[in-house]
mmCIF file of C-alpha atoms in Angstrom:
data_model
loop_
_atom_site.group_PDB
_atom_site.id
_atom_site.type_symbol
_atom_site.label_atom_id
_atom_site.label_comp_id
_atom_site.label_asym_id
_atom_site.label_seq_id
_atom_site.Cartn_x
_atom_site.Cartn_y
_atom_site.Cartn_z
ATOM 1 C CA MET A 1 -14.276 -3.349 11.047
ATOM 2 C CA ARG A 2 -11.760 -1.194 9.215
ATOM 3 C CA VAL A 3 -12.143 1.625 11.692
ATOM 4 C CA GLU A 4 -10.282 4.568 10.208
ATOM 5 C CA ASP A 5 -11.434 3.956 6.625
ATOM 6 C CA CYS A 6 -15.027 3.653 7.786
ATOM 7 C CA CYS A 7 -14.928 6.746 10.006
ATOM 8 C CA GLN A 8 -13.273 8.873 7.349
ATOM 9 C CA SER A 9 -15.887 7.844 4.796
ATOM 10 C CA LEU A 10 -18.698 8.617 7.237
ATOM 11 C CA LEU A 11 -17.345 12.094 7.866
ATOM 12 C CA GLU A 12 -16.751 12.718 4.169
ATOM 13 C CA GLU A 13 -20.379 11.797 3.490
ATOM 14 C CA ILE A 14 -22.044 13.615 6.362
ATOM 15 C CA LEU A 15 -20.020 16.787 7.065
ATOM 16 C CA PRO A 16 -21.021 18.441 3.762
ATOM 17 C CA ILE A 17 -24.663 17.735 4.645
ATOM 18 C CA LEU A 18 -24.322 19.342 8.073
ATOM 19 C CA ASP A 19 -22.339 22.342 6.841
ATOM 20 C CA PRO A 20 -22.873 22.725 3.086
ATOM 21 C CA GLN A 21 -21.492 26.288 3.029
ATOM 22 C CA ARG A 22 -18.338 25.240 4.936
ATOM 23 C CA GLU A 23 -18.943 27.933 7.544
ATOM 24 C CA GLY A 24 -17.325 26.020 10.395
ATOM 25 C CA VAL A 25 -13.801 24.766 11.038
ATOM 26 C CA CYS A 26 -12.737 21.106 11.363
ATOM 27 C CA ILE A 27 -10.144 20.276 14.021
ATOM 28 C CA ASP A 28 -7.940 17.172 13.973
ATOM 29 C CA VAL A 29 -6.572 16.664 17.503
ATOM 30 C CA GLY A 30 -3.888 14.013 17.915
ATOM 31 C CA VAL A 31 -3.103 13.602 14.239
ATOM 32 C CA GLY A 32 -0.509 10.851 14.628
ATOM 33 C CA THR A 33 1.484 9.387 11.743
ATOM 34 C CA PHE A 34 -1.244 7.989 9.473
ATOM 35 C CA ALA A 35 -4.980 8.294 8.739
ATOM 36 C CA PHE A 36 -4.639 12.048 8.419
ATOM 37 C CA TYR A 37 -8.184 13.286 9.036
ATOM 38 C CA CYS A 38 -7.003 16.853 8.577
ATOM 39 C CA GLU A 39 -6.174 16.068 4.962
ATOM 40 C CA ARG A 40 -9.689 14.670 4.409
ATOM 41 C CA PHE A 41 -11.242 17.782 5.962
ATOM 42 C CA ALA A 42 -9.162 20.088 3.790
ATOM 43 C CA ARG A 43 -10.016 18.162 0.635
ATOM 44 C CA LEU A 44 -13.704 18.610 1.471
ATOM 45 C CA GLY A 45 -13.134 22.362 1.419
ATOM 46 C CA PHE A 46 -13.324 23.015 5.166
ATOM 47 C CA ASN A 47 -11.059 25.398 7.029
ATOM 48 C CA THR A 48 -8.970 22.909 8.950
ATOM 49 C CA VAL A 49 -6.642 22.953 11.967
ATOM 50 C CA ALA A 50 -4.225 20.188 12.984
ATOM 51 C CA VAL A 51 -3.184 19.801 16.639
ATOM 52 C CA GLU A 52 -0.179 17.555 17.288
ATOM 53 C CA PRO A 53 2.641 18.077 19.826
ATOM 54 C CA LEU A 54 5.309 16.090 17.930
ATOM 55 C CA PRO A 55 4.406 16.227 14.233
ATOM 56 C CA VAL A 56 6.199 13.886 11.866
ATOM 57 C CA LYS A 57 7.688 15.277 8.658
ATOM 58 C CA LYS A 58 4.873 13.825 6.535
ATOM 59 C CA LEU A 59 2.302 15.779 8.533
ATOM 60 C CA GLN A 60 4.335 18.966 8.313
ATOM 61 C CA ASN A 61 4.537 18.603 4.537
ATOM 62 C CA LEU A 62 0.841 17.830 4.291
ATOM 63 C CA CYS A 63 -0.078 20.924 6.305
ATOM 64 C CA GLN A 64 2.065 23.075 4.035
ATOM 65 C CA ARG A 65 0.494 21.556 0.917
ATOM 66 C CA TYR A 66 -3.093 22.174 2.064
ATOM 67 C CA ASN A 67 -2.424 25.385 4.003
ATOM 68 C CA ILE A 68 -3.515 23.772 7.271
ATOM 69 C CA PRO A 69 -2.424 25.577 10.454
ATOM 70 C CA LEU A 70 -0.391 23.142 12.565
ATOM 71 C CA ILE A 71 -0.538 23.868 16.290
ATOM 72 C CA GLN A 72 2.229 21.982 18.076
ATOM 73 C CA THR A 73 0.620 21.339 21.441
ATOM 74 C CA CYS A 74 -1.314 18.759 23.409
ATOM 75 C CA LEU A 75 -4.964 19.574 23.943
ATOM 76 C CA SER A 76 -5.444 19.072 27.656
ATOM 77 C CA ASN A 77 -7.222 20.222 30.814
ATOM 78 C CA ARG A 78 -4.738 22.997 31.546
ATOM 79 C CA ASP A 79 -2.548 25.556 29.837
ATOM 80 C CA GLY A 80 1.188 25.251 30.298
ATOM 81 C CA VAL A 81 3.690 22.411 29.946
ATOM 82 C CA GLN A 82 3.113 18.714 30.625
ATOM 83 C CA ASP A 83 5.029 15.456 30.418
ATOM 84 C CA LEU A 84 4.151 13.428 27.346
ATOM 85 C CA TYR A 85 4.814 9.717 27.899
ATOM 86 C CA MET A 86 6.408 8.395 24.743
ATOM 87 C CA GLY A 87 4.604 5.476 23.170
ATOM 88 C CA LYS A 88 6.011 2.024 22.509
ATOM 89 C CA PHE A 89 4.581 -0.873 20.533
ATOM 90 C CA LEU A 90 6.255 -4.279 20.185
ATOM 91 C CA GLY A 91 9.343 -2.839 21.864
ATOM 92 C CA LEU A 92 9.767 0.074 19.447
ATOM 93 C CA PHE A 93 8.979 3.740 19.989
ATOM 94 C CA ASN A 94 5.747 4.667 18.241
ATOM 95 C CA HIS A 95 4.344 8.212 18.231
ATOM 96 C CA ASN A 96 0.819 6.875 17.817
ATOM 97 C CA PHE A 97 0.861 5.686 21.440
ATOM 98 C CA ASN A 98 2.198 8.906 23.014
ATOM 99 C CA SER A 99 -0.037 9.876 25.926
ATOM 100 C CA LEU A 100 -0.399 12.402 28.721
ATOM 101 C CA SER A 101 -1.509 9.495 30.897
ATOM 102 C CA PRO A 102 1.403 7.510 32.426
ATOM 103 C CA ASP A 103 -0.717 4.357 32.686
ATOM 104 C CA TRP A 104 -2.044 4.344 29.139
ATOM 105 C CA PHE A 105 -1.372 0.954 27.578
ATOM 106 C CA GLY A 106 1.214 2.208 25.070
ATOM 107 C CA ALA A 107 2.974 4.700 27.331
ATOM 108 C CA SER A 108 6.600 4.146 28.338
ATOM 109 C CA SER A 109 8.609 5.696 31.172
ATOM 110 C CA ASP A 110 10.390 7.965 28.687
ATOM 111 C CA THR A 111 8.925 11.452 28.736
ATOM 112 C CA LYS A 112 9.217 14.673 26.811
ATOM 113 C CA GLN A 113 7.919 18.025 27.981
ATOM 114 C CA VAL A 114 5.424 19.513 25.553
ATOM 115 C CA LYS A 115 3.160 22.530 25.480
ATOM 116 C CA SER A 116 -0.422 21.895 26.620
ATOM 117 C CA MET A 117 -3.533 23.949 26.000
ATOM 118 C CA MET A 118 -7.152 23.942 27.168
ATOM 119 C CA LEU A 119 -9.951 23.686 24.624
ATOM 120 C CA SER A 120 -11.064 27.277 25.244
ATOM 121 C CA SER A 121 -7.530 28.523 24.587
ATOM 122 C CA LEU A 122 -7.359 26.583 21.326
ATOM 123 C CA LEU A 123 -10.687 27.990 20.165
ATOM 124 C CA SER A 124 -9.510 31.498 21.001
ATOM 125 C CA ILE A 125 -6.509 30.998 18.719
ATOM 126 C CA ILE A 126 -8.650 29.560 15.929
ATOM 127 C CA ASP A 127 -11.162 32.412 16.326
ATOM 128 C CA SER A 128 -13.961 30.673 14.436
ATOM 129 C CA GLN A 129 -17.655 31.280 15.055
ATOM 130 C CA GLN A 130 -18.563 27.654 14.331
ATOM 131 C CA ILE A 131 -16.980 24.232 14.780
ATOM 132 C CA THR A 132 -18.160 21.683 12.249
ATOM 133 C CA CYS A 133 -16.163 18.710 13.531
ATOM 134 C CA ILE A 134 -13.591 17.864 16.166
ATOM 135 C CA LYS A 135 -11.755 14.543 16.002
ATOM 136 C CA LEU A 136 -9.964 13.397 19.186
ATOM 137 C CA ASP A 137 -7.347 10.645 19.227
ATOM 138 C CA VAL A 138 -5.287 11.447 22.306
ATOM 139 C CA GLU A 139 -4.581 8.031 23.813
ATOM 140 C CA GLY A 140 -6.726 7.916 26.925
ATOM 141 C CA TRP A 141 -7.012 11.683 27.455
ATOM 142 C CA GLU A 142 -10.248 12.193 25.491
ATOM 143 C CA SER A 143 -12.463 12.667 28.548
ATOM 144 C CA GLN A 144 -10.238 15.474 29.866
ATOM 145 C CA ILE A 145 -11.061 17.415 26.704
ATOM 146 C CA ILE A 146 -14.727 16.509 26.242
ATOM 147 C CA LYS A 147 -15.509 17.491 29.850
ATOM 148 C CA GLN A 148 -14.661 21.052 28.817
ATOM 149 C CA PHE A 149 -17.611 21.092 26.392
ATOM 150 C CA ASN A 150 -19.798 22.035 29.362
ATOM 151 C CA GLU A 151 -17.938 25.347 29.571
ATOM 152 C CA LEU A 152 -18.453 26.271 25.900
ATOM 153 C CA PRO A 153 -21.270 28.461 24.592
ATOM 154 C CA CYS A 154 -23.796 26.458 22.559
ATOM 155 C CA SER A 155 -22.681 28.268 19.407
ATOM 156 C CA LEU A 156 -19.204 26.736 19.707
ATOM 157 C CA LEU A 157 -20.251 23.139 20.349
ATOM 158 C CA PRO A 158 -19.074 21.054 17.374
ATOM 159 C CA LYS A 159 -21.744 19.675 15.065
ATOM 160 C CA VAL A 160 -19.846 16.369 15.089
ATOM 161 C CA VAL A 161 -17.526 14.880 17.711
ATOM 162 C CA MET A 162 -15.405 11.792 17.140
ATOM 163 C CA PHE A 163 -13.290 10.253 19.897
ATOM 164 C CA GLU A 164 -11.331 7.046 20.399
ATOM 165 C CA TYR A 165 -11.943 4.410 23.080
ATOM 166 C CA GLY A 166 -10.295 1.187 24.277
ATOM 167 C CA GLY A 167 -7.147 -0.418 22.934
ATOM 168 C CA GLY A 168 -4.275 -2.783 23.634
ATOM 169 C CA THR A 169 -6.323 -5.942 24.145
ATOM 170 C CA SER A 170 -9.872 -7.254 23.956
ATOM 171 C CA LYS A 171 -12.414 -5.568 26.222
ATOM 172 C CA VAL A 172 -13.154 -8.895 27.941
ATOM 173 C CA ASN A 173 -9.670 -8.763 29.534
ATOM 174 C CA ALA A 174 -10.475 -5.486 31.355
ATOM 175 C CA LYS A 175 -6.858 -4.348 31.039
ATOM 176 C CA ARG A 176 -4.849 -1.637 29.273
ATOM 177 C CA GLY A 177 -7.195 0.682 27.401
ATOM 178 C CA TRP A 178 -10.116 -1.310 28.831
ATOM 179 C CA SER A 179 -9.137 -0.928 32.490
ATOM 180 C CA PRO A 180 -11.890 0.425 34.795
ATOM 181 C CA LYS A 181 -10.267 3.864 34.724
ATOM 182 C CA PHE A 182 -10.393 4.215 30.956
ATOM 183 C CA LEU A 183 -13.768 2.515 30.633
ATOM 184 C CA LYS A 184 -15.182 5.091 33.048
ATOM 185 C CA ALA A 185 -13.518 7.842 31.002
ATOM 186 C CA THR A 186 -15.436 6.656 27.930
ATOM 187 C CA SER A 187 -18.645 6.706 29.954
ATOM 188 C CA ASP A 188 -17.832 10.250 31.133
ATOM 189 C CA CYS A 189 -17.407 11.354 27.508
ATOM 190 C CA LEU A 190 -20.831 10.013 26.587
ATOM 191 C CA MET A 191 -22.474 11.585 29.632
ATOM 192 C CA THR A 192 -21.004 15.002 28.850
ATOM 193 C CA LEU A 193 -22.110 14.786 25.225
ATOM 194 C CA LYS A 194 -25.608 13.814 26.347
ATOM 195 C CA GLN A 195 -25.743 16.815 28.691
ATOM 196 C CA CYS A 196 -24.643 19.053 25.808
ATOM 197 C CA GLY A 197 -27.504 17.899 23.607
ATOM 198 C CA TYR A 198 -25.846 15.366 21.320
ATOM 199 C CA SER A 199 -28.094 12.514 20.263
ATOM 200 C CA LEU A 200 -27.476 10.238 17.255
ATOM 201 C CA SER A 201 -24.227 8.328 17.765
ATOM 202 C CA VAL A 202 -22.398 5.427 16.167
ATOM 203 C CA ILE A 203 -19.726 3.061 17.478
ATOM 204 C CA ILE A 204 -17.176 1.740 14.970
ATOM 205 C CA ASP A 205 -15.014 -1.027 16.460
ATOM 206 C CA TYR A 206 -11.912 -2.786 15.129
ATOM 207 C CA ALA A 207 -12.952 -6.319 16.083
ATOM 208 C CA HIS A 208 -13.409 -8.436 12.968
ATOM 209 C CA SER A 209 -16.913 -9.668 13.806
ATOM 210 C CA SER A 210 -18.209 -6.245 14.827
ATOM 211 C CA LYS A 211 -20.719 -4.123 12.984
ATOM 212 C CA GLU A 212 -21.671 -0.542 13.647
ATOM 213 C CA THR A 213 -23.747 0.210 16.741
ATOM 214 C CA ILE A 214 -26.135 3.111 16.210
ATOM 215 C CA PHE A 215 -27.802 4.578 19.279
ATOM 216 C CA ASP A 216 -29.356 7.740 20.694
ATOM 217 C CA LEU A 217 -27.466 9.332 23.570
ATOM 218 C CA GLN A 218 -30.634 10.959 24.882
ATOM 219 C CA SER A 219 -32.507 7.681 25.280
ATOM 220 C CA SER A 220 -29.559 5.468 26.261
ATOM 221 C CA ASN A 221 -28.621 4.565 29.838
ATOM 222 C CA LEU A 222 -24.998 5.036 28.699
ATOM 223 C CA ASP A 223 -23.814 1.767 30.208
ATOM 224 C CA VAL A 224 -20.680 1.178 28.138
ATOM 225 C CA ASN A 225 -20.733 -2.500 29.073
ATOM 226 C CA ASP A 226 -24.027 -2.761 27.207
ATOM 227 C CA LEU A 227 -23.101 -0.450 24.350
ATOM 228 C CA ILE A 228 -19.645 -1.913 23.640
ATOM 229 C CA PRO A 229 -19.500 -5.746 23.470
ATOM 230 C CA ASN A 230 -16.773 -7.776 25.166
ATOM 231 C CA HIS A 231 -15.075 -8.822 21.919
ATOM 232 C CA SER A 232 -14.262 -5.164 21.117
ATOM 233 C CA ILE A 233 -10.629 -4.167 20.469
ATOM 234 C CA TYR A 234 -10.673 -0.396 20.058
ATOM 235 C CA GLY A 235 -12.668 2.064 18.026
ATOM 236 C CA ASN A 236 -14.231 5.468 17.560
ATOM 237 C CA ILE A 237 -17.528 6.911 18.699
ATOM 238 C CA ILE A 238 -19.049 9.602 16.496
ATOM 239 C CA SER A 239 -21.817 11.771 17.969
ATOM 240 C CA PHE A 240 -23.965 14.269 16.099
ATOM 241 C CA LYS A 241 -25.716 17.386 17.333
ATOM 242 C CA ASN A 242 -29.083 18.215 15.726
ATOM 243 C CA TRP A 243 -28.867 15.613 12.963
ATOM 244 C CA THR A 244 -30.825 12.457 12.256
ATOM 245 C CA ASP A 245 -30.177 9.797 9.627
ATOM 246 C CA PRO A 246 -33.524 9.308 7.866
ATOM 247 C CA GLU A 247 -31.992 7.625 4.812
ATOM 248 C CA GLY A 248 -29.879 5.198 6.818
ATOM 249 C CA LYS A 249 -26.621 6.528 5.371
ATOM 250 C CA ILE A 250 -24.579 5.314 8.335
ATOM 251 C CA ALA A 251 -25.509 1.637 8.107
ATOM 252 C CA LYS A 252 -25.215 1.560 4.309
ATOM 253 C CA LEU A 253 -21.756 3.087 4.348
ATOM 254 C CA CYS A 254 -20.451 1.042 7.285
ATOM 255 C CA SER A 255 -21.350 -2.232 5.570
ATOM 256 C CA ARG A 256 -18.540 -1.592 3.067
ATOM 257 C CA TYR A 257 -15.936 -1.770 5.827
ATOM 258 C CA TYR A 258 -16.613 -5.048 7.595
ATOM 259 C CA GLY A 259 -13.412 -7.017 8.243
ATOM 260 C CA GLY A 260 -11.623 -9.193 5.666
ATOM 261 C CA ILE A 261 -8.820 -11.762 5.812
ATOM 262 C CA ALA A 262 -6.013 -9.247 6.390
ATOM 263 C CA HIS A 263 -8.086 -7.566 9.070
ATOM 264 C CA ARG A 264 -8.553 -10.860 10.918
ATOM 265 C CA LEU A 265 -4.787 -11.435 11.047
ATOM 266 C CA VAL A 266 -4.154 -8.045 12.642
ATOM 267 C CA THR A 267 -7.094 -8.432 15.041
ATOM 268 C CA ALA A 268 -5.638 -11.716 16.285
ATOM 269 C CA MET A 269 -2.591 -9.814 17.571
ATOM 270 C CA PHE A 270 -4.758 -7.984 20.101
ATOM 271 C CA SER A 271 -6.878 -10.879 21.325
#
């Protein structure tokens, strides 16, 4: 599927339903160099925050244009300074693969020290009474952030959480972003969200033949080997708190983003 297009459209459709008065803030963590979710949030009329340790000029300009606070830090499991392992793809440096994990599939041995911040510290800076959505794309570090949800008051739990999983190869290879370590991290994310009361969830995967997987965290055994098929490449999981989908909006919208010819060519690079 066309992951980012599909996920952005889902959020654009559903966030105004969950928070019609725009009372909460939307947080884009790990913005990267494209697919700027923070821009989508701002265009929907939400107070928006972007979190990115090494923002590219395009992001800086975008934040100025939409009056989006840009916090130049890594969201992590501790406050202070950490080594960020600079990403590489096809032999070239690529900010989209920067990671706090030295064994993430895109991480190189080149490092840069960056500021790091716990989730509670970030929320103190934002000083919002509600979080409508938090999007996490932090290259293998998602579980270190989601585990901190257990320490938040219920009033500050986001209505919607989106986080990335997998990457670098097909899941069947059990390597790179699909190694046992990172597969367990995805399972830990789901378990924490289940404990925090999240229920309806959807998996959007990049593999050409994939379709959305809609499931209920509360009734699932959370076996990621069952939830995520072996042909998966990488994707996002979106989980909702206190929302159901009686009109089947998710499936209807996702069907627009099934893979095409160009998508198959790119998918072949990761197989």
